[in-house]
mmCIF file with all atom_site columns, C-alpha atoms in Angstrom:
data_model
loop_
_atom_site.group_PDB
_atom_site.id
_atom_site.type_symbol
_atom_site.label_atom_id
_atom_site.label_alt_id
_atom_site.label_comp_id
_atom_site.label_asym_id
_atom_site.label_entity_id
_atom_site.label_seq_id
_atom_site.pdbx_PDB_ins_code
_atom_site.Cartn_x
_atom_site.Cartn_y
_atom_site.Cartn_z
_atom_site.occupancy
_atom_site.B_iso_or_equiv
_atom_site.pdbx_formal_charge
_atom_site.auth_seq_id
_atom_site.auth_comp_id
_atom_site.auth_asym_id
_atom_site.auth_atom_id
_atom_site.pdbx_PDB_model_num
ATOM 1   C CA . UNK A 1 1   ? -7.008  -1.940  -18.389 1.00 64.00 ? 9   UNK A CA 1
ATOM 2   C CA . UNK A 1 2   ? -6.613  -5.977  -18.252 1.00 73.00 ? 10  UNK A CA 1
ATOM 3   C CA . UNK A 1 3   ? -4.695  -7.752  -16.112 1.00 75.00 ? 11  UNK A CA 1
ATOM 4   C CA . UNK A 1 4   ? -2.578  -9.037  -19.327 1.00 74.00 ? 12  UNK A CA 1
ATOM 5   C CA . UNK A 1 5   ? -2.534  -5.368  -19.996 1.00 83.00 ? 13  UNK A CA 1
ATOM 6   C CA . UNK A 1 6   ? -1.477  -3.971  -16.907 1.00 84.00 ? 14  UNK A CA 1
ATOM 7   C CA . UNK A 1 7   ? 1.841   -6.405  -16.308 1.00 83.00 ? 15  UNK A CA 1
ATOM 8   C CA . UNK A 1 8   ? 3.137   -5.129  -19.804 1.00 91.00 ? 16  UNK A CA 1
ATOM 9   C CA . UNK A 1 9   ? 2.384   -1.837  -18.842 1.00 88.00 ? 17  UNK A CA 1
ATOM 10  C CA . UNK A 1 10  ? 4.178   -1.876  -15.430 1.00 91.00 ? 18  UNK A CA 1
ATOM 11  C CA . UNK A 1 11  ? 6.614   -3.985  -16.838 1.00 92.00 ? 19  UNK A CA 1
ATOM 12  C CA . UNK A 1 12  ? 7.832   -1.528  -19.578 1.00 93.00 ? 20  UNK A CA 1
ATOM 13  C CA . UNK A 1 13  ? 7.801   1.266   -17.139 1.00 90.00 ? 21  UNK A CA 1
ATOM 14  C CA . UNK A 1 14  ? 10.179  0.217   -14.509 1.00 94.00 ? 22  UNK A CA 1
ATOM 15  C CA . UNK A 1 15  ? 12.057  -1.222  -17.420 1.00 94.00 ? 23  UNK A CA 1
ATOM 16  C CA . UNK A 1 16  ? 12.779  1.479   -18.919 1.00 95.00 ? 24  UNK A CA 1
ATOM 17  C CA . UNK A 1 17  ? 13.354  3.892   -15.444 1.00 94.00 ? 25  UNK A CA 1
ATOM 18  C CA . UNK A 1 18  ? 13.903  2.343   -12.071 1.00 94.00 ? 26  UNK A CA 1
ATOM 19  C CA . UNK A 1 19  ? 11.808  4.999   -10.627 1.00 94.00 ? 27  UNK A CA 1
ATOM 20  C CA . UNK A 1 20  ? 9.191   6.116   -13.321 1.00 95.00 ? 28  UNK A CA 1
ATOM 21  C CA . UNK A 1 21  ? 7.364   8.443   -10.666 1.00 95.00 ? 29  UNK A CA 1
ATOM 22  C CA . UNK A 1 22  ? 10.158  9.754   -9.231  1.00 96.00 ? 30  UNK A CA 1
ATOM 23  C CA . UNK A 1 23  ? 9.104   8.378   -5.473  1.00 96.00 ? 31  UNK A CA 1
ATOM 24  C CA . UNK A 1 24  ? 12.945  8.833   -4.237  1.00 94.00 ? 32  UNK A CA 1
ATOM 25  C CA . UNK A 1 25  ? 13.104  12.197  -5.297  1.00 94.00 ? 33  UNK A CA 1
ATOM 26  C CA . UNK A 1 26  ? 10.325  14.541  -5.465  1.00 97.00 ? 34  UNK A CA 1
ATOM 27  C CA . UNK A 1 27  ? 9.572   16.241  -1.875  1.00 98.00 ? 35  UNK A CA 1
ATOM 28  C CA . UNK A 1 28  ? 5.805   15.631  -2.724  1.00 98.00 ? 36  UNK A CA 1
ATOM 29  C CA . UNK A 1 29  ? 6.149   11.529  -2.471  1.00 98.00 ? 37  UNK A CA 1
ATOM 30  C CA . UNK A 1 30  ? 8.692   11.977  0.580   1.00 98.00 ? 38  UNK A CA 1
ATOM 31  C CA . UNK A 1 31  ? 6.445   14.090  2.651   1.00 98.00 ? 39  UNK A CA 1
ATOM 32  C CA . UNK A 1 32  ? 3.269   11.582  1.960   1.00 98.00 ? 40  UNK A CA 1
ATOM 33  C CA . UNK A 1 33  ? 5.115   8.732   2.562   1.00 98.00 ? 41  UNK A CA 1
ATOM 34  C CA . UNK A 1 34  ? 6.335   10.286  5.698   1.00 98.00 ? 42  UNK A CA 1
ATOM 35  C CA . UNK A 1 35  ? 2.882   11.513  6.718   1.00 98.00 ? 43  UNK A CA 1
ATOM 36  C CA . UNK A 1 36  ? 1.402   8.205   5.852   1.00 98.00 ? 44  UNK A CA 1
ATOM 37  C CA . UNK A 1 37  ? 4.332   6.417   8.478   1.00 98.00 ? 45  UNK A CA 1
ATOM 38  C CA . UNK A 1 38  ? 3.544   8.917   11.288  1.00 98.00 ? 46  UNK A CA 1
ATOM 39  C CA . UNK A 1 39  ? -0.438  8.423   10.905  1.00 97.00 ? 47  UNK A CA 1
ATOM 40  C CA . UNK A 1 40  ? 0.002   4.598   11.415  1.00 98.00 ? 48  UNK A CA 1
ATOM 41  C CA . UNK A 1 41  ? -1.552  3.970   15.122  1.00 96.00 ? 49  UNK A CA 1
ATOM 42  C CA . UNK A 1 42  ? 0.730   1.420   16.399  1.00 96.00 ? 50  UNK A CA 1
ATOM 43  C CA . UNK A 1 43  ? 4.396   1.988   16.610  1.00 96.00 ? 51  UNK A CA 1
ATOM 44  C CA . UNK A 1 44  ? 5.595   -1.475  15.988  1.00 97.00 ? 52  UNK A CA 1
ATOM 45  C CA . UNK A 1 45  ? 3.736   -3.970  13.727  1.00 98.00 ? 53  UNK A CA 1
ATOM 46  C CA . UNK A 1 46  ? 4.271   -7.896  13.822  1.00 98.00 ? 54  UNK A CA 1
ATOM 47  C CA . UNK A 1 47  ? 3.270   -9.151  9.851   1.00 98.00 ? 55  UNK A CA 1
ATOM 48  C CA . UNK A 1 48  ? 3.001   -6.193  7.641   1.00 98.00 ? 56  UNK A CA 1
ATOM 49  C CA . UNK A 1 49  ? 1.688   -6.670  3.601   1.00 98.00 ? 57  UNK A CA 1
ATOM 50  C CA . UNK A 1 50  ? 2.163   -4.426  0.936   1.00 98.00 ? 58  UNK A CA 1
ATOM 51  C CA . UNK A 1 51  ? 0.556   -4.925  -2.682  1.00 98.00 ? 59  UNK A CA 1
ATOM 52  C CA . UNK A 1 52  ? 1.954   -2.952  -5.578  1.00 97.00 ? 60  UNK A CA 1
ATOM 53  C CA . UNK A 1 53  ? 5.012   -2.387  -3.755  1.00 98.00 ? 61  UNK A CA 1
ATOM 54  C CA . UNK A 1 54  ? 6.548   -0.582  -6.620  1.00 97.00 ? 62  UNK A CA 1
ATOM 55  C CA . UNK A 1 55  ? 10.510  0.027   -6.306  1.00 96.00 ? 63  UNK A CA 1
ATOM 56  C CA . UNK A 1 56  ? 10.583  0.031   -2.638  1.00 97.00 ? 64  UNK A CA 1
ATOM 57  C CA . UNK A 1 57  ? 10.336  2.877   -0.793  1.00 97.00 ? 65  UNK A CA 1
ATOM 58  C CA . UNK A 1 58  ? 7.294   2.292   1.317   1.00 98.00 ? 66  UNK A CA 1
ATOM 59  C CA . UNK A 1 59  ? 8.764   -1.030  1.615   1.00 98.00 ? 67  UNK A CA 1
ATOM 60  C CA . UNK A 1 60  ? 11.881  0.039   2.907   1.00 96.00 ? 68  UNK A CA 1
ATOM 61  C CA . UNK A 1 61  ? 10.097  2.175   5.476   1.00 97.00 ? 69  UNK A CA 1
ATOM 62  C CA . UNK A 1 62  ? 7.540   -0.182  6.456   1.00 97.00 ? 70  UNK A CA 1
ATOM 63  C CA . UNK A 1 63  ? 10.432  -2.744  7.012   1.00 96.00 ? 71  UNK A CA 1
ATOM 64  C CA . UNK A 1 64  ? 11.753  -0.298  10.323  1.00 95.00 ? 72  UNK A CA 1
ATOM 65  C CA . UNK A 1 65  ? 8.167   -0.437  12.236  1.00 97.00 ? 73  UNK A CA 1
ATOM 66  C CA . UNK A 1 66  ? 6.848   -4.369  11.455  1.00 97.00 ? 74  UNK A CA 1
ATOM 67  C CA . UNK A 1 67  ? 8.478   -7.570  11.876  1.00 97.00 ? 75  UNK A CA 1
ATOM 68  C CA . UNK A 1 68  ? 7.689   -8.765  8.790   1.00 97.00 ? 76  UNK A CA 1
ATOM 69  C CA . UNK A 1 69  ? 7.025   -7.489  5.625   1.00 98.00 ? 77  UNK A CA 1
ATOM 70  C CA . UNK A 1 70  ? 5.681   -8.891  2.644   1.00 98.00 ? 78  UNK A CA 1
ATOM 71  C CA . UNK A 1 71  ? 5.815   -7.069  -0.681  1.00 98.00 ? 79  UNK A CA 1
ATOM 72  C CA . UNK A 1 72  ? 3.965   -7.912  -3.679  1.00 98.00 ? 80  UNK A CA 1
ATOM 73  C CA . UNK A 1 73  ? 4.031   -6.546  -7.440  1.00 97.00 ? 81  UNK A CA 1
ATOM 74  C CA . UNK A 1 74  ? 2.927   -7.621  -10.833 1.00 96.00 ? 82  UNK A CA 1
ATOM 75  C CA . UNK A 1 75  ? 6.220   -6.655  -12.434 1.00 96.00 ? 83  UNK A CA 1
ATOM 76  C CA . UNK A 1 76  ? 9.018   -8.751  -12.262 1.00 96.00 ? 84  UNK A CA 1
ATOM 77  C CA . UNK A 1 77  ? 11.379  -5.589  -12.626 1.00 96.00 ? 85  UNK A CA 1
ATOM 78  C CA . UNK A 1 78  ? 9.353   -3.664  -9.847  1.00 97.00 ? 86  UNK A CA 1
ATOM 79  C CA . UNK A 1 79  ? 9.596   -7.310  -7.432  1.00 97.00 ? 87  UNK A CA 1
ATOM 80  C CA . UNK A 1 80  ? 13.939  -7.390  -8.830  1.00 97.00 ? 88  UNK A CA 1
ATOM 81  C CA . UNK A 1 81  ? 14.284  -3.461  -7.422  1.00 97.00 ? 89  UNK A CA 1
ATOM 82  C CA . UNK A 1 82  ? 12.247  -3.826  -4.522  1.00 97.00 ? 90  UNK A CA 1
ATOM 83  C CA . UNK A 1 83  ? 14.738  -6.938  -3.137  1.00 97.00 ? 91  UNK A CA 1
ATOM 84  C CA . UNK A 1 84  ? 18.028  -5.048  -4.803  1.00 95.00 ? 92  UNK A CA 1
ATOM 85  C CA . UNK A 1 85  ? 16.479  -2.018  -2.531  1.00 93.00 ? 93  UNK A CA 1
ATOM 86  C CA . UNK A 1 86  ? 16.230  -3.697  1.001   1.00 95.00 ? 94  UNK A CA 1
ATOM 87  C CA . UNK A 1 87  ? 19.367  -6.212  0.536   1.00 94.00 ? 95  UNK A CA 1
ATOM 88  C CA . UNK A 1 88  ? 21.685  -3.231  -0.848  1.00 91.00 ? 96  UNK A CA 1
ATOM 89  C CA . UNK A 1 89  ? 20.667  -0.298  1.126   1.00 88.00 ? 97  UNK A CA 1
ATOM 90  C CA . UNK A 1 90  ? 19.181  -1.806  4.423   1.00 87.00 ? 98  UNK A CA 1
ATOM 91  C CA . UNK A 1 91  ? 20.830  -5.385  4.774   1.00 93.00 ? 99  UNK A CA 1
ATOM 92  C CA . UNK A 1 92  ? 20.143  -5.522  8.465   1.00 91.00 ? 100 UNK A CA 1
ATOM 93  C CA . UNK A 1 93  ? 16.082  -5.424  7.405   1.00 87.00 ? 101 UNK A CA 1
ATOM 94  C CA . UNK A 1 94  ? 16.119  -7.728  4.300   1.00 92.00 ? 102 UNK A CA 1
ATOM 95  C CA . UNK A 1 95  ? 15.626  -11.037 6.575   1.00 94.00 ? 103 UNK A CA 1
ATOM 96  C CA . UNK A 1 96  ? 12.319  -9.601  7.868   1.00 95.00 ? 104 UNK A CA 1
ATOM 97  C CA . UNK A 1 97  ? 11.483  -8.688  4.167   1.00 97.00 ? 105 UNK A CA 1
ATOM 98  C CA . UNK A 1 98  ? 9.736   -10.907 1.390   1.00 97.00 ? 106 UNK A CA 1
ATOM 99  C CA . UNK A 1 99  ? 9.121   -9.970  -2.033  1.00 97.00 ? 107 UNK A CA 1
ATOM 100 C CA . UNK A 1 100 ? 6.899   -11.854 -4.347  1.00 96.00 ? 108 UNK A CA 1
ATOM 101 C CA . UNK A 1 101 ? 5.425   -11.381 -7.486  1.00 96.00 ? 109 UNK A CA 1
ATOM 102 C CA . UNK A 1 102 ? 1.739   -11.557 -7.127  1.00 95.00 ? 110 UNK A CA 1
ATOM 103 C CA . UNK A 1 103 ? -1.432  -9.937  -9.614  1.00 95.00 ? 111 UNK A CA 1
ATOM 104 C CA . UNK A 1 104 ? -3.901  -8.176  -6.944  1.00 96.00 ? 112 UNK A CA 1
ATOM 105 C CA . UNK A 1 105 ? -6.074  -9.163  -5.638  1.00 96.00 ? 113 UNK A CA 1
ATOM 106 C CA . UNK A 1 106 ? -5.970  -12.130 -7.680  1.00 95.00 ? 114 UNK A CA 1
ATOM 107 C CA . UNK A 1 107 ? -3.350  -13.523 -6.585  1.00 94.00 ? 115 UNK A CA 1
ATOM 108 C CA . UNK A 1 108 ? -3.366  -13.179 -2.712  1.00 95.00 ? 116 UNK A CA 1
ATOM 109 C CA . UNK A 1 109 ? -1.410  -14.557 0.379   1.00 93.00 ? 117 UNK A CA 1
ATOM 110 C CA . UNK A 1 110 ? -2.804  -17.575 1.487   1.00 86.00 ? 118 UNK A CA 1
ATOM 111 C CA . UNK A 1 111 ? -3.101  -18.964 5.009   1.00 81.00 ? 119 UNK A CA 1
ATOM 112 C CA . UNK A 1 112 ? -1.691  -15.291 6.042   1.00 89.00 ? 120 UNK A CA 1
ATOM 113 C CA . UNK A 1 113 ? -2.863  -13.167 8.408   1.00 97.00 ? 121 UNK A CA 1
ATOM 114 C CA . UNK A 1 114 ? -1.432  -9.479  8.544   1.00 98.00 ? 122 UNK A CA 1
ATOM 115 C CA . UNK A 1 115 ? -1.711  -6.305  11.364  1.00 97.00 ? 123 UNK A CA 1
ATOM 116 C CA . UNK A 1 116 ? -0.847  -3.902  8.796   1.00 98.00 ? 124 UNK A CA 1
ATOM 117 C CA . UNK A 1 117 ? -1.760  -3.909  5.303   1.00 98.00 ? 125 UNK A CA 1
ATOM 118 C CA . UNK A 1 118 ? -1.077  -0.979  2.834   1.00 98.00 ? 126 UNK A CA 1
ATOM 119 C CA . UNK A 1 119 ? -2.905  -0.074  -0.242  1.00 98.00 ? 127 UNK A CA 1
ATOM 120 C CA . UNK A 1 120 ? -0.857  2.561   -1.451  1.00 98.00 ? 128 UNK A CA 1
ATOM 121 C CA . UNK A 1 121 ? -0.944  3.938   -5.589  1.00 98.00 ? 129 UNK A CA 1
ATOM 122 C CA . UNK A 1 122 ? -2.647  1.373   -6.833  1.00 97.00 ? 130 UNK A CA 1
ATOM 123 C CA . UNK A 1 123 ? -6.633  0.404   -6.513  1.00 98.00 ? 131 UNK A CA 1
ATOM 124 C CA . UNK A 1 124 ? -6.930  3.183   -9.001  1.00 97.00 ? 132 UNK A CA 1
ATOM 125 C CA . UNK A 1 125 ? -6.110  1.090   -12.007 1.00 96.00 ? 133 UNK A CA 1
ATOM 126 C CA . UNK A 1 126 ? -8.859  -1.496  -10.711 1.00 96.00 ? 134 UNK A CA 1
ATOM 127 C CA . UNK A 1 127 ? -12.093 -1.947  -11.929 1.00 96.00 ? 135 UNK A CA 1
ATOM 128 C CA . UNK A 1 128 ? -14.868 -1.462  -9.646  1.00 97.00 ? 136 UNK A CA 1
ATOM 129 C CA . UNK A 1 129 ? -15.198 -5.361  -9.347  1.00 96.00 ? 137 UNK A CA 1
ATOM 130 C CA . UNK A 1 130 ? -11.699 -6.005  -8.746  1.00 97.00 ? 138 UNK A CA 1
ATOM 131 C CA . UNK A 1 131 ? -11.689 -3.137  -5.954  1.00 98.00 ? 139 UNK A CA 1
ATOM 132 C CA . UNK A 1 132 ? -14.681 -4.773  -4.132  1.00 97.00 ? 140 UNK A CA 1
ATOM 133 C CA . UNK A 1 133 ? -12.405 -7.962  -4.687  1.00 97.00 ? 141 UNK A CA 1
ATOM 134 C CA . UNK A 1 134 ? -9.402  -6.110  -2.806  1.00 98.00 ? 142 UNK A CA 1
ATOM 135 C CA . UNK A 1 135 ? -11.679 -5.223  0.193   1.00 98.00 ? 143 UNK A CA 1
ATOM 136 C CA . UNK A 1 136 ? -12.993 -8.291  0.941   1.00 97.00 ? 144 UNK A CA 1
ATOM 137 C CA . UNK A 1 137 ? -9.924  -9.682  0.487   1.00 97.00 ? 145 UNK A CA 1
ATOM 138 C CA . UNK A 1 138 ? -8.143  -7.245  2.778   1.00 97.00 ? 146 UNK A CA 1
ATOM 139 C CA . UNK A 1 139 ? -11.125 -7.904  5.280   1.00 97.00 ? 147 UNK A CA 1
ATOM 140 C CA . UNK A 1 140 ? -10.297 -11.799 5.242   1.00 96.00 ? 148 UNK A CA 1
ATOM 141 C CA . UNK A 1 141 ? -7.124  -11.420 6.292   1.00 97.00 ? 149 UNK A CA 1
ATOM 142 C CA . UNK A 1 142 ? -6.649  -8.806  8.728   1.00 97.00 ? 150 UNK A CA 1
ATOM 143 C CA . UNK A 1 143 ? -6.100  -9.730  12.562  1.00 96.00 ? 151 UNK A CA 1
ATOM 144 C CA . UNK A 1 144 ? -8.417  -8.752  15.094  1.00 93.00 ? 152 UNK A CA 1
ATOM 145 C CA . UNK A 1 145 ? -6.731  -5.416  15.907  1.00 92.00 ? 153 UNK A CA 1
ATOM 146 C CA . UNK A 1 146 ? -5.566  -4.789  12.716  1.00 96.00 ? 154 UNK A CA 1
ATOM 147 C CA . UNK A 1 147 ? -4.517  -1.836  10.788  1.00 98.00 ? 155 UNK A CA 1
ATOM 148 C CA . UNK A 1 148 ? -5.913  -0.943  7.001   1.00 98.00 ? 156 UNK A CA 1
ATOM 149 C CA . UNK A 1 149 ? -4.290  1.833   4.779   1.00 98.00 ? 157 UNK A CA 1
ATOM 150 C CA . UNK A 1 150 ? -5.350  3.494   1.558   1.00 98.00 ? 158 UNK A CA 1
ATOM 151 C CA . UNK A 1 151 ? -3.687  6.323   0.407   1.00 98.00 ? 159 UNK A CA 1
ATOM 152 C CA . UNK A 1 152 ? -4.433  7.664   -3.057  1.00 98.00 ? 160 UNK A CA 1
ATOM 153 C CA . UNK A 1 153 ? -3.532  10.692  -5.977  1.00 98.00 ? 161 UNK A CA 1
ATOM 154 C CA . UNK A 1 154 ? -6.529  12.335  -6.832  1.00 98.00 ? 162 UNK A CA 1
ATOM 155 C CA . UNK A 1 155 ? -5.972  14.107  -10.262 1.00 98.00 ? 163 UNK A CA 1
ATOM 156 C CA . UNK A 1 156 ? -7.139  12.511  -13.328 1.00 97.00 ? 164 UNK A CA 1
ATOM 157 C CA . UNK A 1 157 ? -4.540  10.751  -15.504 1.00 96.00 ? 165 UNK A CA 1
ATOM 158 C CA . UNK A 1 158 ? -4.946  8.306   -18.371 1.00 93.00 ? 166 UNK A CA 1
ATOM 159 C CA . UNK A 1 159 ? -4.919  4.495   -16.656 1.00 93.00 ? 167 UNK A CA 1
ATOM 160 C CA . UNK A 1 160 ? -7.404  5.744   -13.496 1.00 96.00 ? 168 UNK A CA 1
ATOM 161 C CA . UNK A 1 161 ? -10.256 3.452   -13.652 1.00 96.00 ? 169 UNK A CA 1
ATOM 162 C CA . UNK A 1 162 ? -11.639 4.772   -10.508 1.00 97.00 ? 170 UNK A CA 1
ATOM 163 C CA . UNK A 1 163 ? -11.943 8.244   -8.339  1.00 98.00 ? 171 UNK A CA 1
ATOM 164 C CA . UNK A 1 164 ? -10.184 7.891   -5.574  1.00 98.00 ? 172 UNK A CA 1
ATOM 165 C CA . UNK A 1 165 ? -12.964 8.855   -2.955  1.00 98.00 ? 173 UNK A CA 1
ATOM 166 C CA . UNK A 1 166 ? -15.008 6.285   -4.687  1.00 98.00 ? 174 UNK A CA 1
ATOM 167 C CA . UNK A 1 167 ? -12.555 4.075   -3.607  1.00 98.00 ? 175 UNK A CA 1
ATOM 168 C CA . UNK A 1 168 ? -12.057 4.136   -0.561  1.00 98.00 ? 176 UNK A CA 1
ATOM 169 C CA . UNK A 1 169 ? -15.800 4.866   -0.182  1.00 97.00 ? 177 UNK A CA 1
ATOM 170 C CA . UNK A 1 170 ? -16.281 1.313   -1.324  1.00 97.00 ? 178 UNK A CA 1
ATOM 171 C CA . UNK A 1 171 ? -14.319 0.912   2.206   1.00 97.00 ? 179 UNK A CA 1
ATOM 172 C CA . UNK A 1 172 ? -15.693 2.692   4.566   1.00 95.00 ? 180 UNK A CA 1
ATOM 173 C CA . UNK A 1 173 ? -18.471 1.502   6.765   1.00 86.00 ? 181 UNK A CA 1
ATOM 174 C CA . UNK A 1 174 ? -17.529 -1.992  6.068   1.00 93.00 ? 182 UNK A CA 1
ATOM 175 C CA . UNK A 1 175 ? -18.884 -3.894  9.032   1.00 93.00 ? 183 UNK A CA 1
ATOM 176 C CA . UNK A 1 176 ? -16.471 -4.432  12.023  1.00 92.00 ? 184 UNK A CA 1
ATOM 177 C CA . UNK A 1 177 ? -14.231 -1.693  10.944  1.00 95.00 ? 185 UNK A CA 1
ATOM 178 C CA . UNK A 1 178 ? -13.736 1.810   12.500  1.00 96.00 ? 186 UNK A CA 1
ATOM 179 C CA . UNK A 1 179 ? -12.044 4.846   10.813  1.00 97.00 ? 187 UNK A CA 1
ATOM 180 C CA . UNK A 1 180 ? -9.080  6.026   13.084  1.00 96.00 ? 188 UNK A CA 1
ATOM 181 C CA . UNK A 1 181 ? -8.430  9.198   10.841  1.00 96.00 ? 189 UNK A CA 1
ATOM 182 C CA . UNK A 1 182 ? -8.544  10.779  7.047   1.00 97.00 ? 190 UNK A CA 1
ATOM 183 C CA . UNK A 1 183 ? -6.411  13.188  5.514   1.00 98.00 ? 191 UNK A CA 1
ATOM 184 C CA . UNK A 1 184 ? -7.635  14.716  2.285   1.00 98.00 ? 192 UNK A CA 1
ATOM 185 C CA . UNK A 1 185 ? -5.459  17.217  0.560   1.00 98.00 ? 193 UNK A CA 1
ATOM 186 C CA . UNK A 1 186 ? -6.168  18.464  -3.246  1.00 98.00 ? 194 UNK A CA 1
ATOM 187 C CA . UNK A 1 187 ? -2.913  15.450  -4.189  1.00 98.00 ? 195 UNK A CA 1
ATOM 188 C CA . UNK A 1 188 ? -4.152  12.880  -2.350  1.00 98.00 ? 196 UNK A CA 1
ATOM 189 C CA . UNK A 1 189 ? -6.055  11.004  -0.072  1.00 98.00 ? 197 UNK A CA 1
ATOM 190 C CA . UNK A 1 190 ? -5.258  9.164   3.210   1.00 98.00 ? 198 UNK A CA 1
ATOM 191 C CA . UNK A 1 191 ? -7.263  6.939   5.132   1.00 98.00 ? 199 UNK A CA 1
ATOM 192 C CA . UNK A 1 192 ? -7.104  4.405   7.806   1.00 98.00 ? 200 UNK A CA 1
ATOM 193 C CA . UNK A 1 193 ? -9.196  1.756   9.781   1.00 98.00 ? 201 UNK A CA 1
ATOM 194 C CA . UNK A 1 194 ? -8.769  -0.520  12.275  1.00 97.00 ? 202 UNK A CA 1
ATOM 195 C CA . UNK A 1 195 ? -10.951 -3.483  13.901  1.00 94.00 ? 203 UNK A CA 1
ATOM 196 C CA . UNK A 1 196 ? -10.015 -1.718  17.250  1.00 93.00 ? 204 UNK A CA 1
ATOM 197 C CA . UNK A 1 197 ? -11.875 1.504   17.714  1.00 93.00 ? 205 UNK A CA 1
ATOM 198 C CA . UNK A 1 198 ? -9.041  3.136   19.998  1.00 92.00 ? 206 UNK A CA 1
ATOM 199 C CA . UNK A 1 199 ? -7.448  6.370   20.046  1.00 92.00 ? 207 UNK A CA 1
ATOM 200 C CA . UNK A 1 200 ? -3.714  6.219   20.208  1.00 93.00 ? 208 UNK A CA 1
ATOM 201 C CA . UNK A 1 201 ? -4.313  8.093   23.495  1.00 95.00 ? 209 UNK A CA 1
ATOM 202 C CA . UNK A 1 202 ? -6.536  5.038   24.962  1.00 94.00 ? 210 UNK A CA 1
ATOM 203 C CA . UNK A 1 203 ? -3.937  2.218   23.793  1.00 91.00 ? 211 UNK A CA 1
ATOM 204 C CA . UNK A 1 204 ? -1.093  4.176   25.922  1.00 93.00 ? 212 UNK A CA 1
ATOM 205 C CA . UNK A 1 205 ? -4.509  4.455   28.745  1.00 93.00 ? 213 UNK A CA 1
ATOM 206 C CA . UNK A 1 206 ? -3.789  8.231   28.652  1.00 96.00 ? 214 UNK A CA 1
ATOM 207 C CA . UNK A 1 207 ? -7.508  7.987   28.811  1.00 93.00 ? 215 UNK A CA 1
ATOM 208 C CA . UNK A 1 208 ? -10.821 5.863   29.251  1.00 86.00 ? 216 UNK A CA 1
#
């Protein structure tokens, strides 16, 4: 799928239903959403990014544990119920929370550095060159002790361009990063890595 291709395909989508995958209401994408908020290592997080931010959910949740948030999509409709999201439903968060619309990882943040960044739903419909693109990107701008998150559905569909596990293969063992944990279910698939190598129990010094 082109880039050309992939706007008018997002863009018709959230057109035509504010929430084409049902993220608000199925128990499946509450539960993983929750599961991916609990895995995160740190409890509070000072500049936060999140590419593909769809309608707003994981925005909206991200938005209570960083400082900052910065949300990206390709579809203007997606970036329009993203902001209507945060400023209607959580008006005390939408001064901490940007929205943009941005083509990953094409069109990137510049100048930014983030301690969070989520890649959530979305390196699937990425070439293989575009997701070596998103890593390195992601690599250039995360802070020293930063925290990187993929989490991916793993069944087949039309638009996948890549498996998921090849994915976020193409992340692992990149140099100066450390997985902190993976959860793999038949669904989906949840990683994440930091540039600190720390358990959660030797930040808090509950051990060596």
């Amino acid at each position: 799928m082109t880039i050309t291709n992939r706007h008018t395909h997002f863009q018709q989508l959230y057109t035509q239903d504010a929430d084409p995958w049902k993220v608000r209401q199925r128990w499946y994408e509450q539960r993983k959403r929750s599961l991916l908020m609990a895995c995160l290592p740190l409890q509070r997080y000072r500049r936060a990014f999140e590419p593909a931010c769809g309608n707003g959910e994981l925005t909206a949740a991200l938005a209570h544990r960083a400082e900052y948030v910065l949300a990206t999509d390709l579809s203007p409709e997606a970036v329009r119920l993203t902001q209507q999201r945060i400023q209607k439903e959580h008006p005390s968060d939408a001064s901490r929370v940007r929205v943009r619309q941005q083509i990953v990882p094409q069109d990137w943040p510049e100048d930014s550095t983030f301690d969070l960044i989520v890649i959530s739903e979305m390196a699937y419909y990425l070439p293989e060159h575009e997701v070596v693109n998103l890593r390195d990107r992601c690599m250039a701008s995360l802070a020293d002790n930063g925290t990187l998150v993929l989490c991916h559905w793993r069944w087949p569909f039309a638009d996948r361009q890549m498996d998921s596990a090849d994915i976020h293969a193409r992340f692992d063992g990149t140099p100066g990063m450390h997985r902190l944990m993976q959860h793999s279910e038949a669904d989906f698939l949840l990683d994440i890595w930091s540039r600190n190598p720390s358990s959660i129990a030797q930040l808090e010094g509950l051990v060596p």
